[in-house]
PDB file of C-alpha atoms in Angstrom:
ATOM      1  CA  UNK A   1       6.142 -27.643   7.858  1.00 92.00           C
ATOM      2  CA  UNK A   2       4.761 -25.610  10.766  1.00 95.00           C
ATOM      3  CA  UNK A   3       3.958 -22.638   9.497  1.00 96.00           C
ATOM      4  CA  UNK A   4       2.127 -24.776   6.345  1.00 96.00           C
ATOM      5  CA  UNK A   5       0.378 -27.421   9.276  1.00 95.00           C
ATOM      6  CA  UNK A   6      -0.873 -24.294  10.843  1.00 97.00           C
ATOM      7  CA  UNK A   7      -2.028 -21.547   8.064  1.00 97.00           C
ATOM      8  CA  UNK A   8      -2.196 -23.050   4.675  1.00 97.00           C
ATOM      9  CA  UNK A   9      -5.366 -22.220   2.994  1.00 96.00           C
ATOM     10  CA  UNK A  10      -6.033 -25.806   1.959  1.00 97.00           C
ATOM     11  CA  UNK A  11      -6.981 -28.749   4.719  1.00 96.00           C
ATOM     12  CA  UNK A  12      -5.006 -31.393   2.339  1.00 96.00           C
ATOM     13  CA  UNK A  13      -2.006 -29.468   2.470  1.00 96.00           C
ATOM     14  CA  UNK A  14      -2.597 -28.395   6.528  1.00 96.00           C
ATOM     15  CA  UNK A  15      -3.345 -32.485   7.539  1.00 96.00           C
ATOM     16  CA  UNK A  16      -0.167 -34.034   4.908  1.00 95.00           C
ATOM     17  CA  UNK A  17       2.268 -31.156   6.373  1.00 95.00           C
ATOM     18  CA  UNK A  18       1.357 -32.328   9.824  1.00 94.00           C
ATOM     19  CA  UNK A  19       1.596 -35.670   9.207  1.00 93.00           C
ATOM     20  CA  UNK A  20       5.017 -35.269   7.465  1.00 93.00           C
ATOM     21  CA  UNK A  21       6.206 -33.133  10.751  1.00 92.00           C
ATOM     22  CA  UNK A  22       4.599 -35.947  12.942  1.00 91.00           C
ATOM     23  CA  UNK A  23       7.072 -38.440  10.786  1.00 91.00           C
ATOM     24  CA  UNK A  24      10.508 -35.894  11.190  1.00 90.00           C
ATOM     25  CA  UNK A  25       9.608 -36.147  14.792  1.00 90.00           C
ATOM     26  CA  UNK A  26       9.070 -39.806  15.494  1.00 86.00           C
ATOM     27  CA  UNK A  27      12.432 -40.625  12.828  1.00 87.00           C
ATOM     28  CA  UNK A  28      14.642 -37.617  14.058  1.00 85.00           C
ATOM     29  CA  UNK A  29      13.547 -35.800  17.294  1.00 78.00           C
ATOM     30  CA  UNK A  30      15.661 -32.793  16.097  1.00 83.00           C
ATOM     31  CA  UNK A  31      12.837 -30.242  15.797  1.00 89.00           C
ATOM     32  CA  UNK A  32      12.529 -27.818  18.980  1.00 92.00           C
ATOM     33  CA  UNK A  33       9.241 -29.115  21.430  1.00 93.00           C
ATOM     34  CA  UNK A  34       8.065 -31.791  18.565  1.00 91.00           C
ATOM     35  CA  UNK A  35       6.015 -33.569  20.581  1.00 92.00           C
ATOM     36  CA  UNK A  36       4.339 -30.910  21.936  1.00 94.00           C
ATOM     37  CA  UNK A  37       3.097 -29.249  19.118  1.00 95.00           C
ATOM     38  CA  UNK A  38       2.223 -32.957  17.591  1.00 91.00           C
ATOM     39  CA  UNK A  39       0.472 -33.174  20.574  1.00 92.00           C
ATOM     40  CA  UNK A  40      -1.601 -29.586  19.787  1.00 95.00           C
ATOM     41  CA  UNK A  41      -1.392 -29.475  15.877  1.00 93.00           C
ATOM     42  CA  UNK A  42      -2.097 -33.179  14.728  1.00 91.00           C
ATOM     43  CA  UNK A  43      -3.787 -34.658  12.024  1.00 90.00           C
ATOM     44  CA  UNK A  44      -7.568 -34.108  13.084  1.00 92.00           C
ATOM     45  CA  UNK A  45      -7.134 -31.070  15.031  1.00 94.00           C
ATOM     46  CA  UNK A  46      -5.441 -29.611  11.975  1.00 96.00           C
ATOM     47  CA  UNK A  47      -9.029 -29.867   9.522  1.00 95.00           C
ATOM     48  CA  UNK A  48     -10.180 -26.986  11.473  1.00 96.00           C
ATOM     49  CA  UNK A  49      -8.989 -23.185   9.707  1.00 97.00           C
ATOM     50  CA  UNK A  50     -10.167 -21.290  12.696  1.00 97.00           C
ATOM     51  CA  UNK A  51      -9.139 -23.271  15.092  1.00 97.00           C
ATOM     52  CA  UNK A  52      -5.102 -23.721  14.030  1.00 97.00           C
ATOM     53  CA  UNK A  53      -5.103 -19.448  13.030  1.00 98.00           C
ATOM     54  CA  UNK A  54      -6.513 -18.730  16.624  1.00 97.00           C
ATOM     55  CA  UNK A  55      -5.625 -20.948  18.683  1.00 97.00           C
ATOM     56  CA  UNK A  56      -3.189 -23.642  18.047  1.00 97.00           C
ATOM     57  CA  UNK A  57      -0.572 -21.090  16.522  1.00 97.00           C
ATOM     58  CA  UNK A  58      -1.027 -19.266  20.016  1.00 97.00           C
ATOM     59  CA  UNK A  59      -0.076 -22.463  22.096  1.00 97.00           C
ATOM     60  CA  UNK A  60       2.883 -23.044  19.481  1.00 97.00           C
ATOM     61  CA  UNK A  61       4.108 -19.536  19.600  1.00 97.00           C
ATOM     62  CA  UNK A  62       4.978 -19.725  23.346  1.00 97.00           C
ATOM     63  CA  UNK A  63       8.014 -21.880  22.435  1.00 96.00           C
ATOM     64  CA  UNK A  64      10.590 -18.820  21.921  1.00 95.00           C
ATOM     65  CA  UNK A  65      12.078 -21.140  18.518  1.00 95.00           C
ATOM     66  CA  UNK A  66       8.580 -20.074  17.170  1.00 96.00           C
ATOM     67  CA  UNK A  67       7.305 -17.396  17.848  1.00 97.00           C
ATOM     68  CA  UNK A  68       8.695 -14.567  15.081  1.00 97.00           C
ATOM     69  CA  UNK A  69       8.411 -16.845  12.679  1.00 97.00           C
ATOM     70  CA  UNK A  70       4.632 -17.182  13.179  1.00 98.00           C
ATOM     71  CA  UNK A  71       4.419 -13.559  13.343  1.00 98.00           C
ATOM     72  CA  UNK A  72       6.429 -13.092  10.469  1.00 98.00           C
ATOM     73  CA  UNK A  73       4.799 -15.360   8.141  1.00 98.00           C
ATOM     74  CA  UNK A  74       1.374 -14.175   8.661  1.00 98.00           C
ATOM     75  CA  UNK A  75       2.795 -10.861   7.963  1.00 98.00           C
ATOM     76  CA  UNK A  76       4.936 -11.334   4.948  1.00 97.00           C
ATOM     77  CA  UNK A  77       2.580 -13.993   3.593  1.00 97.00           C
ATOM     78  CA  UNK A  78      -1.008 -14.747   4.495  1.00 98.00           C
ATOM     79  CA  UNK A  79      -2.357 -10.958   4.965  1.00 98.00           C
ATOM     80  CA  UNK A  80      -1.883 -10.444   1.656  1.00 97.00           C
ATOM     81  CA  UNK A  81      -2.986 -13.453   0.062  1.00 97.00           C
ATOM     82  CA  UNK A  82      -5.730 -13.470  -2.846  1.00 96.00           C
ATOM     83  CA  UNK A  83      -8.453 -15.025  -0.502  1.00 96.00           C
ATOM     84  CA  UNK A  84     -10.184 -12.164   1.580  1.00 94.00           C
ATOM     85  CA  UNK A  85     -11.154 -14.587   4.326  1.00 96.00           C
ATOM     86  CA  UNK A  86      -7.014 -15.701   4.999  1.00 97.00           C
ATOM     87  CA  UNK A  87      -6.573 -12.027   5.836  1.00 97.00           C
ATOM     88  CA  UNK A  88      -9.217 -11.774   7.799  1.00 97.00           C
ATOM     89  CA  UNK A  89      -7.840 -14.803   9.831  1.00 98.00           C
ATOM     90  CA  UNK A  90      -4.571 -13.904   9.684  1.00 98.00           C
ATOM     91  CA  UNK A  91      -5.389 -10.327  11.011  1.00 98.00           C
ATOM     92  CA  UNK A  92      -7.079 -11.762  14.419  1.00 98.00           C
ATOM     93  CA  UNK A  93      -4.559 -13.941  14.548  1.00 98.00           C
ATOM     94  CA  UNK A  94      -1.969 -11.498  15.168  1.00 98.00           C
ATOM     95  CA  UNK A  95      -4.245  -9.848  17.761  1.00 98.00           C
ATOM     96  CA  UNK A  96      -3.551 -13.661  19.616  1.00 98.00           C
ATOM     97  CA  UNK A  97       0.060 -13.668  18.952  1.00 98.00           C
ATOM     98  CA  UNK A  98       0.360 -10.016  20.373  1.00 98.00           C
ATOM     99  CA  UNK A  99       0.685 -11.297  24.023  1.00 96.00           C
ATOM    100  CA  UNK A 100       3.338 -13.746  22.953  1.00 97.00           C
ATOM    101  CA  UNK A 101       5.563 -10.584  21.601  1.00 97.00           C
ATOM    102  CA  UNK A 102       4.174  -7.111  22.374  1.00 97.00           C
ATOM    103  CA  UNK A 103       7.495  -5.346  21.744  1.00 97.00           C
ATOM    104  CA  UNK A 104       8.110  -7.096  18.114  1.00 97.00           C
ATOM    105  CA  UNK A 105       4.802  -6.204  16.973  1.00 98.00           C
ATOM    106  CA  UNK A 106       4.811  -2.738  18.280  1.00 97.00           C
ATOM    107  CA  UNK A 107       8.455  -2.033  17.259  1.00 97.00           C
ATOM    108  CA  UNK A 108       8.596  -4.414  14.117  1.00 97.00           C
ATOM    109  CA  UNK A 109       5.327  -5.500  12.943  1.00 98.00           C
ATOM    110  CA  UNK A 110       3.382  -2.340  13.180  1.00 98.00           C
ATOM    111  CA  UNK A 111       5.812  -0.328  11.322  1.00 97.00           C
ATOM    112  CA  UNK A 112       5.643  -3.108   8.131  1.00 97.00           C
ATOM    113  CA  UNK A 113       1.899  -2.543   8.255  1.00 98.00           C
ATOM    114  CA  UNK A 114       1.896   0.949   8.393  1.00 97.00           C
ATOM    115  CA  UNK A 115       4.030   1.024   4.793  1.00 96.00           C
ATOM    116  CA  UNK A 116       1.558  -2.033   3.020  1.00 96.00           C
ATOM    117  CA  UNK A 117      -1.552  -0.252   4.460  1.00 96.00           C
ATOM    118  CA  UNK A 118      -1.036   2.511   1.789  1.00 93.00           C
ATOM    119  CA  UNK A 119       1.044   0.367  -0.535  1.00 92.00           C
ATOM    120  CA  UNK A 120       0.050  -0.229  -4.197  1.00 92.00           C
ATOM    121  CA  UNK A 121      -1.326  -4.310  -3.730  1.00 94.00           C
ATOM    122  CA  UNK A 122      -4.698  -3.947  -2.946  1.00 93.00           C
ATOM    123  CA  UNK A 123      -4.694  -7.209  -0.754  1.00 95.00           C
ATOM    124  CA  UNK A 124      -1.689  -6.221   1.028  1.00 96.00           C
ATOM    125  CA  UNK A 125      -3.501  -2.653   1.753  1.00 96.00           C
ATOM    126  CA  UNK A 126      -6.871  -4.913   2.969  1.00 96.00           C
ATOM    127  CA  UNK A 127      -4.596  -7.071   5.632  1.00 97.00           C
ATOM    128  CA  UNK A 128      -2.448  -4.658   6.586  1.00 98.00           C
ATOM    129  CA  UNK A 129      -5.117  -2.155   7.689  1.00 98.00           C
ATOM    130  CA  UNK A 130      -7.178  -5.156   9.484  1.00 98.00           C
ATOM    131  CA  UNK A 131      -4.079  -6.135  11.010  1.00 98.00           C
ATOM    132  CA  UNK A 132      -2.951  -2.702  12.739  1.00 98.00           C
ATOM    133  CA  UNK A 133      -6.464  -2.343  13.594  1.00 98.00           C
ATOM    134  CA  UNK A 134      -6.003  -5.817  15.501  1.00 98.00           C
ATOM    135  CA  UNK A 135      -2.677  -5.707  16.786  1.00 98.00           C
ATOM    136  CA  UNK A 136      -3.253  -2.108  18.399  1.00 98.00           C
ATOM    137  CA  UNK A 137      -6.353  -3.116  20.522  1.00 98.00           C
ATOM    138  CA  UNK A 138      -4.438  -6.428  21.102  1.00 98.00           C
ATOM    139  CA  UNK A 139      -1.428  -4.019  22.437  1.00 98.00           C
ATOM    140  CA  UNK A 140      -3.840  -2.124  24.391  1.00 97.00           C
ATOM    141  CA  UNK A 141      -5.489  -4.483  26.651  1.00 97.00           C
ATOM    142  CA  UNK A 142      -1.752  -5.942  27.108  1.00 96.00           C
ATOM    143  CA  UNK A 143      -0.934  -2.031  28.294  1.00 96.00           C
ATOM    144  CA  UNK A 144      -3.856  -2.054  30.500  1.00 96.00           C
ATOM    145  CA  UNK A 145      -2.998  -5.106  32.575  1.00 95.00           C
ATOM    146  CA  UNK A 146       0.106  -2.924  33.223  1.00 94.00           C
ATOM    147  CA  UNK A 147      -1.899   0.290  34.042  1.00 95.00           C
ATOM    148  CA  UNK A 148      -0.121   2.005  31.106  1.00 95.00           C
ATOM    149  CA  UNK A 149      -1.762   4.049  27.565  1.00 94.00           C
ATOM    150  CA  UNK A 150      -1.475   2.542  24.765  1.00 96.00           C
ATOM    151  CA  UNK A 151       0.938   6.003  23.383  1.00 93.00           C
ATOM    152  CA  UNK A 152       3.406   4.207  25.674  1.00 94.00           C
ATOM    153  CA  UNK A 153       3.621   0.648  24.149  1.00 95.00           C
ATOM    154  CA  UNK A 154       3.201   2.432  20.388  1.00 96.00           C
ATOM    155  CA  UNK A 155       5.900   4.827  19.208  1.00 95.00           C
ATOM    156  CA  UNK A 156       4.779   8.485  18.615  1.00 95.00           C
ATOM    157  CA  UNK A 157       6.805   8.027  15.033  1.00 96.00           C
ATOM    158  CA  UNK A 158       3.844   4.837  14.570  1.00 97.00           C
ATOM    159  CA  UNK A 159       0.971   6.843  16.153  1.00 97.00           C
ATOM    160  CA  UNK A 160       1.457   9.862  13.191  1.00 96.00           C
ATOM    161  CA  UNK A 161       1.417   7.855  10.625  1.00 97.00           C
ATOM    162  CA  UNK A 162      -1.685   5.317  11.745  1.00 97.00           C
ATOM    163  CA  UNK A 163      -3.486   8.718  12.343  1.00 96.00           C
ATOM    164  CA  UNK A 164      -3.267   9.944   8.386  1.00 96.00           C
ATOM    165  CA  UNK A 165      -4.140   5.982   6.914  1.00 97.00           C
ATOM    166  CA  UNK A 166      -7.538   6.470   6.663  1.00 97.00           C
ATOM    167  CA  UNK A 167      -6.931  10.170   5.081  1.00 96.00           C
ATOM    168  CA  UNK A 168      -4.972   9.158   2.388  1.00 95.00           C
ATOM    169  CA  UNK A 169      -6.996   6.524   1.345  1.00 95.00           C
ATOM    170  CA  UNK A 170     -10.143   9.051   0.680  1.00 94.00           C
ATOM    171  CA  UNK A 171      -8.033  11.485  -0.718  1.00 94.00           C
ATOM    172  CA  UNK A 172      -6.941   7.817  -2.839  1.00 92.00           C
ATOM    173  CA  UNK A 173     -10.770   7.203  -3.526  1.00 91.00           C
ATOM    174  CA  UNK A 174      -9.928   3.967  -2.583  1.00 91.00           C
ATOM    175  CA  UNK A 175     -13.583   3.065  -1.631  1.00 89.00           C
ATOM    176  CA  UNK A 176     -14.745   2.925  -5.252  1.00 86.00           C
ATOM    177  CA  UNK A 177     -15.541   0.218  -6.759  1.00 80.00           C
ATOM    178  CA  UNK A 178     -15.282  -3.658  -6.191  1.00 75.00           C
ATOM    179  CA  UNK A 179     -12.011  -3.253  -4.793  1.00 78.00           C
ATOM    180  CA  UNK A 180     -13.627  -0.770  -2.411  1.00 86.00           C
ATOM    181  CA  UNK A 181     -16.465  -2.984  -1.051  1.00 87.00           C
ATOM    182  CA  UNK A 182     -13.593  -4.663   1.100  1.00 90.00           C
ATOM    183  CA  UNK A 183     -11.653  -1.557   2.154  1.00 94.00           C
ATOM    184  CA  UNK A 184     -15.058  -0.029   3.403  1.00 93.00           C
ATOM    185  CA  UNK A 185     -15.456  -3.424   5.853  1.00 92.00           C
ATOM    186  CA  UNK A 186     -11.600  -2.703   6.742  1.00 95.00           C
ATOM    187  CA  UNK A 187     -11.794   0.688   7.276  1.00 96.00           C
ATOM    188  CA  UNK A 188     -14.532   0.390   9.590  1.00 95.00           C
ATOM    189  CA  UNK A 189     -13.337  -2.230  11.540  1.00 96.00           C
ATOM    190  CA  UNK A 190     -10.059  -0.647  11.602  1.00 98.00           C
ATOM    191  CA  UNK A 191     -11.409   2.976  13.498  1.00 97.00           C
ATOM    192  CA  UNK A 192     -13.617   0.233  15.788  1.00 96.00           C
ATOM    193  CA  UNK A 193     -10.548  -1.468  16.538  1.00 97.00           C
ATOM    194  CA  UNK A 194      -8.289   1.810  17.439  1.00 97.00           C
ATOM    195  CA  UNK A 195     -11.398   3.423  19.275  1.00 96.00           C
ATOM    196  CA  UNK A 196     -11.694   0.569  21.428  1.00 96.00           C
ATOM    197  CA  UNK A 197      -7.892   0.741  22.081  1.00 97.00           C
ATOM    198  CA  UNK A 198      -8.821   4.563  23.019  1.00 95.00           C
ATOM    199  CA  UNK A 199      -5.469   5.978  20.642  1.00 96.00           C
ATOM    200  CA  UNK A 200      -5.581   9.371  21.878  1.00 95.00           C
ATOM    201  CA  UNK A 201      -6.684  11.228  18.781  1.00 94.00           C
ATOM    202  CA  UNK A 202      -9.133  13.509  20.829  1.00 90.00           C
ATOM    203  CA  UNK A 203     -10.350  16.684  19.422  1.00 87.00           C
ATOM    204  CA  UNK A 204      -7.885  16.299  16.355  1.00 92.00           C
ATOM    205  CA  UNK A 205      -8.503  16.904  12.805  1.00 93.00           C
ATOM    206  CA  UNK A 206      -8.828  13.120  11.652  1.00 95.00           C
ATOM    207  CA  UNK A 207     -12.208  12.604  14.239  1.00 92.00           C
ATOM    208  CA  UNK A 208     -14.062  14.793  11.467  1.00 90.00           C
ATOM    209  CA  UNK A 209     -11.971  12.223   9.316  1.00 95.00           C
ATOM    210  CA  UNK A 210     -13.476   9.054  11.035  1.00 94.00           C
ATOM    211  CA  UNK A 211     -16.788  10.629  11.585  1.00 89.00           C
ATOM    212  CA  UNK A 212     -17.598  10.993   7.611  1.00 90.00           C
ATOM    213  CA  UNK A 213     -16.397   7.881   6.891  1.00 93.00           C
ATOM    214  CA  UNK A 214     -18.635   6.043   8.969  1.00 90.00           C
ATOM    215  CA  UNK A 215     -21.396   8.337   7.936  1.00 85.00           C
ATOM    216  CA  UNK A 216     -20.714   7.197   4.288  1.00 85.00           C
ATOM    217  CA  UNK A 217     -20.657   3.391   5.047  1.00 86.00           C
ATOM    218  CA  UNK A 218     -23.596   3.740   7.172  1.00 81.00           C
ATOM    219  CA  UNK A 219     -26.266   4.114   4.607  1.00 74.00           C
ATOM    220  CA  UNK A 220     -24.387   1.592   2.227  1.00 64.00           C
ATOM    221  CA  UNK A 221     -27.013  -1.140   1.222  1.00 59.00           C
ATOM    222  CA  UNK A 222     -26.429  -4.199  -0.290  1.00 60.00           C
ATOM    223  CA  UNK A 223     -29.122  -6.830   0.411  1.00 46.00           C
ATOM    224  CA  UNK A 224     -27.351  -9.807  -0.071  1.00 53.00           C
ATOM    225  CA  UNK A 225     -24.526  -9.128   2.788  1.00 59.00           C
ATOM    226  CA  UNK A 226     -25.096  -6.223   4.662  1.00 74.00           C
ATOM    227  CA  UNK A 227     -21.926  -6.772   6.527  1.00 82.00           C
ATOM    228  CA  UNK A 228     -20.213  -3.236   5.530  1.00 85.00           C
ATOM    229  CA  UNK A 229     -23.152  -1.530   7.654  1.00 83.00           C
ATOM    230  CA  UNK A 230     -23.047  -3.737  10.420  1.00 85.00           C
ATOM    231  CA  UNK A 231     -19.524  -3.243  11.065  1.00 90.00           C
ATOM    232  CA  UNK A 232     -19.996   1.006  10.485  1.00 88.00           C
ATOM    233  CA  UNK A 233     -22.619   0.745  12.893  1.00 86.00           C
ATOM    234  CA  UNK A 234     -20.691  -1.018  15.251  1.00 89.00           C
ATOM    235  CA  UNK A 235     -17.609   0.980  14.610  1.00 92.00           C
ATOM    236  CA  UNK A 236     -19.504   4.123  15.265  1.00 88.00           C
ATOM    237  CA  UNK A 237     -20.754   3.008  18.734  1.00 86.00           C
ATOM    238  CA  UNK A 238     -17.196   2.092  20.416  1.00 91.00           C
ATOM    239  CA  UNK A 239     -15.903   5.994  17.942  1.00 91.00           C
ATOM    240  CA  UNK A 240     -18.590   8.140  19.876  1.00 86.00           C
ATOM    241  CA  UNK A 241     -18.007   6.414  23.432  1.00 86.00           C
ATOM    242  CA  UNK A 242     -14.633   7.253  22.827  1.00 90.00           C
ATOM    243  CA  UNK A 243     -14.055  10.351  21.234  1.00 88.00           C
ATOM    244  CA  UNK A 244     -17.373  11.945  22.095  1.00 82.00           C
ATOM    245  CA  UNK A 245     -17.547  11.642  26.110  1.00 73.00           C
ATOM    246  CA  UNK A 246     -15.730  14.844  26.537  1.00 63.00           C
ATOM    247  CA  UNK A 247     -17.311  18.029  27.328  1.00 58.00           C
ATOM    248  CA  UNK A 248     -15.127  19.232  24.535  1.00 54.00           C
ATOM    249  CA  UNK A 249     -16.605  16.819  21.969  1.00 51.00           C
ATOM    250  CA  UNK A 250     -20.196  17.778  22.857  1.00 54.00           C
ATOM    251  CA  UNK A 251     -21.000  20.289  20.422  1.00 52.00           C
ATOM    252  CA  UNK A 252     -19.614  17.997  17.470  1.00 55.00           C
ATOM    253  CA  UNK A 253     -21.929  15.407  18.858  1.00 54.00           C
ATOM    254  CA  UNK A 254     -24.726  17.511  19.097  1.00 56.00           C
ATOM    255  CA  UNK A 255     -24.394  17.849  15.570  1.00 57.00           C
ATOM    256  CA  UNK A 256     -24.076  14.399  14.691  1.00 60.00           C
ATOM    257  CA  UNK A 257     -27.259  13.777  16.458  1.00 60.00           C
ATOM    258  CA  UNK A 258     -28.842  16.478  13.964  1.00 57.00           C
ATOM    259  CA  UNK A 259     -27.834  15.376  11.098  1.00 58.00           C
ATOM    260  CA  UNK A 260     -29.104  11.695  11.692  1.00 58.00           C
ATOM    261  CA  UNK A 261     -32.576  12.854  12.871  1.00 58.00           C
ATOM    262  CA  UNK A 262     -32.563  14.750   9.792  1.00 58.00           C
ATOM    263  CA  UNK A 263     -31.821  11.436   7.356  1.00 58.00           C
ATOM    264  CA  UNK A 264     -34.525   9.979   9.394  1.00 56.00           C
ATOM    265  CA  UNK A 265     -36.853  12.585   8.852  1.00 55.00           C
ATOM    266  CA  UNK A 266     -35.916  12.889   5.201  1.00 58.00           C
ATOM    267  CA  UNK A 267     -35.569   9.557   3.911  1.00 57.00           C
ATOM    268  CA  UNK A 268     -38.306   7.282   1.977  1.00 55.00           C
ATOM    269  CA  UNK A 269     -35.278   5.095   0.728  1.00 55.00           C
ATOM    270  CA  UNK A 270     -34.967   1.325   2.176  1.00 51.00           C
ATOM    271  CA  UNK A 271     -35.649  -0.070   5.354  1.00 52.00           C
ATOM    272  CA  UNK A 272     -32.182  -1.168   5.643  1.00 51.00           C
ATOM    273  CA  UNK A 273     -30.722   2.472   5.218  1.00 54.00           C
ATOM    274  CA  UNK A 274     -33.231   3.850   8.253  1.00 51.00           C
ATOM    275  CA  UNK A 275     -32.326   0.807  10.488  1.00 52.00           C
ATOM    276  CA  UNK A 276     -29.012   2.090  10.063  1.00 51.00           C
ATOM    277  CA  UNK A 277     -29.361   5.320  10.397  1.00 53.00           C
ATOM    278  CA  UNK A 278     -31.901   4.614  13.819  1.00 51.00           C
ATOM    279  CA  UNK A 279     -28.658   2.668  14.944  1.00 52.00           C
ATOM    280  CA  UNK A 280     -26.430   5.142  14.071  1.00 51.00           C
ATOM    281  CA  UNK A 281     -28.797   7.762  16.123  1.00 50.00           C
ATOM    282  CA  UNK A 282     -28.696   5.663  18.954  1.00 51.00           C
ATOM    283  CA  UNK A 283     -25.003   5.357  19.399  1.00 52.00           C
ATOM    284  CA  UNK A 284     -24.501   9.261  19.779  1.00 52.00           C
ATOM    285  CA  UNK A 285     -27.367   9.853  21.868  1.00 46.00           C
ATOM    286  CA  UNK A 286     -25.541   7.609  24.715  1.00 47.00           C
ATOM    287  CA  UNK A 287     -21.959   9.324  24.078  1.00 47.00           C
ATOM    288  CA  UNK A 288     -23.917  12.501  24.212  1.00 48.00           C
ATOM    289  CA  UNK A 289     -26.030  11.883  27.589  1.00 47.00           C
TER     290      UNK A 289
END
């Protein structure tokens, strides 16, 4: 009843499992910290999707009785269900949850992902790679508070394999197609997500990796959401603070900066694809100087 109060797609079935938990409660007072979560989770409180994915299932996943099971069940379940936008919310809320169990979902969790991310159910490869993307950062600032890396929450074993995802899935031309509309928004969000949580993949073969990815999905135009080059651009900015700072890294960003002053120079195509590109520009620049 939980886990259907707090993450079912529908607000019907979120406000009648709530009120049937509210009932158990009040008739049997066996369920671990009832009235507490009652108290967080009720009937009204329950009609809001965001608000029960990010924060209510935070507050009930600090009672111990809890807190794997909401883990697991956005896991198992909701990041691969058929509607894009439950495994979008199901992805950030695992980054939440992460404080409430950092050594589950860097032992446990991250693992699972790891396998769906370049599994053979395309929704299960869209939440999984939002999800590691999510958790990682979320382990990250957890590992800063404790003036430690992020390589020594995440096991090297875990680090390898997040560090090939995105290579398999171009040498998979898995962003073709309507299926790969999504996996470009994922994709990008999921090198934002890792750069932010500074994975130390300096001066390694998958930067080049990252880098032509981004400079795919930044030109990508679609008038009616232009969401995909939004989130490259975005991406790109917290890639090249990152992974271009270096003295090392200079010369590849040096180049970078060429070859978007020569799209710029080059291009008569739409306005979208040279405010992207002008973005893009302006993102290495900084790393550069």
């Amino acid at each position: 009843m939980v886990m259907t109060a707090l993450f079912d797609r529908e607000i019907n079935c979120r406000r009648a499992a709530s009120a049937a938990f509210q009932e158990n409660v009040g008739r049997q007072g066996t369920f671990p910290h009832g009235i507490d979560i009652l108290t967080a989770a009720d009937y009204f409180t329950v009609g809001n999707r965001n608000t029960v994915y990010l924060t209510v299932s935070v507050y009930v996943a600090q009672f111990s009785e809890y807190t794997h099971a909401l883990i697991d069940h956005l896991v198992d379940v909701r990041l691969s269900h058929w509607d894009s936008a439950i495994r979008v919310l199901a992805s950030q809320a695992l980054h939440n949850l992460t404080v409430r169990s950092p050594d589950y979902m860097a032992n446990v969790v991250i693992p699972k992902l790891i396998t769906g991310a370049v599994g053979i159910d395309r929704n299960s490869r869209h939440g999984c790679l939002l999800a590691i993307g999510e958790i990682t950062h979320s382990l990250a600032l957890h590992a800063a508070s404790l003036d430690k890396a992020i390589d020594s929450v995440i096991t090297d074993d875990s680090l390898h394999h997040m560090k090939s995802i995105v290579s398999k899935m171009v040498d998979a031309k898995l962003f073709r197609g309507t299926e790969g509309e999504m996996m470009r928004y994922a994709v990008c969000l999921y090198i934002k997500k890792l750069s932010l949580a500074r994975v130390p993949f300096h001066n390694q073969t998958v930067i080049g990796v990252w880098q032509a990815v981004l400079d795919d999905n930044i030109p990508h135009i679609d008038h009616d959401d232009p969401w995909i080059q939004e989130t490259a651009v975005s991406a790109l900015k917290s890639f090249t603070a990152e992974y271009y700072s270096s003295d090392d890294s200079r010369l590849i960003a040096d180049k970078v900066v060429d070859l978007y002053v020569e799209k710029l120079q080059s291009s008569t195509d739409f306005d979208r694809f040279l405010s992207g590109s002008c973005a893009s520009l302006v993102c290495v620049s900084v790393a550069v100087v």
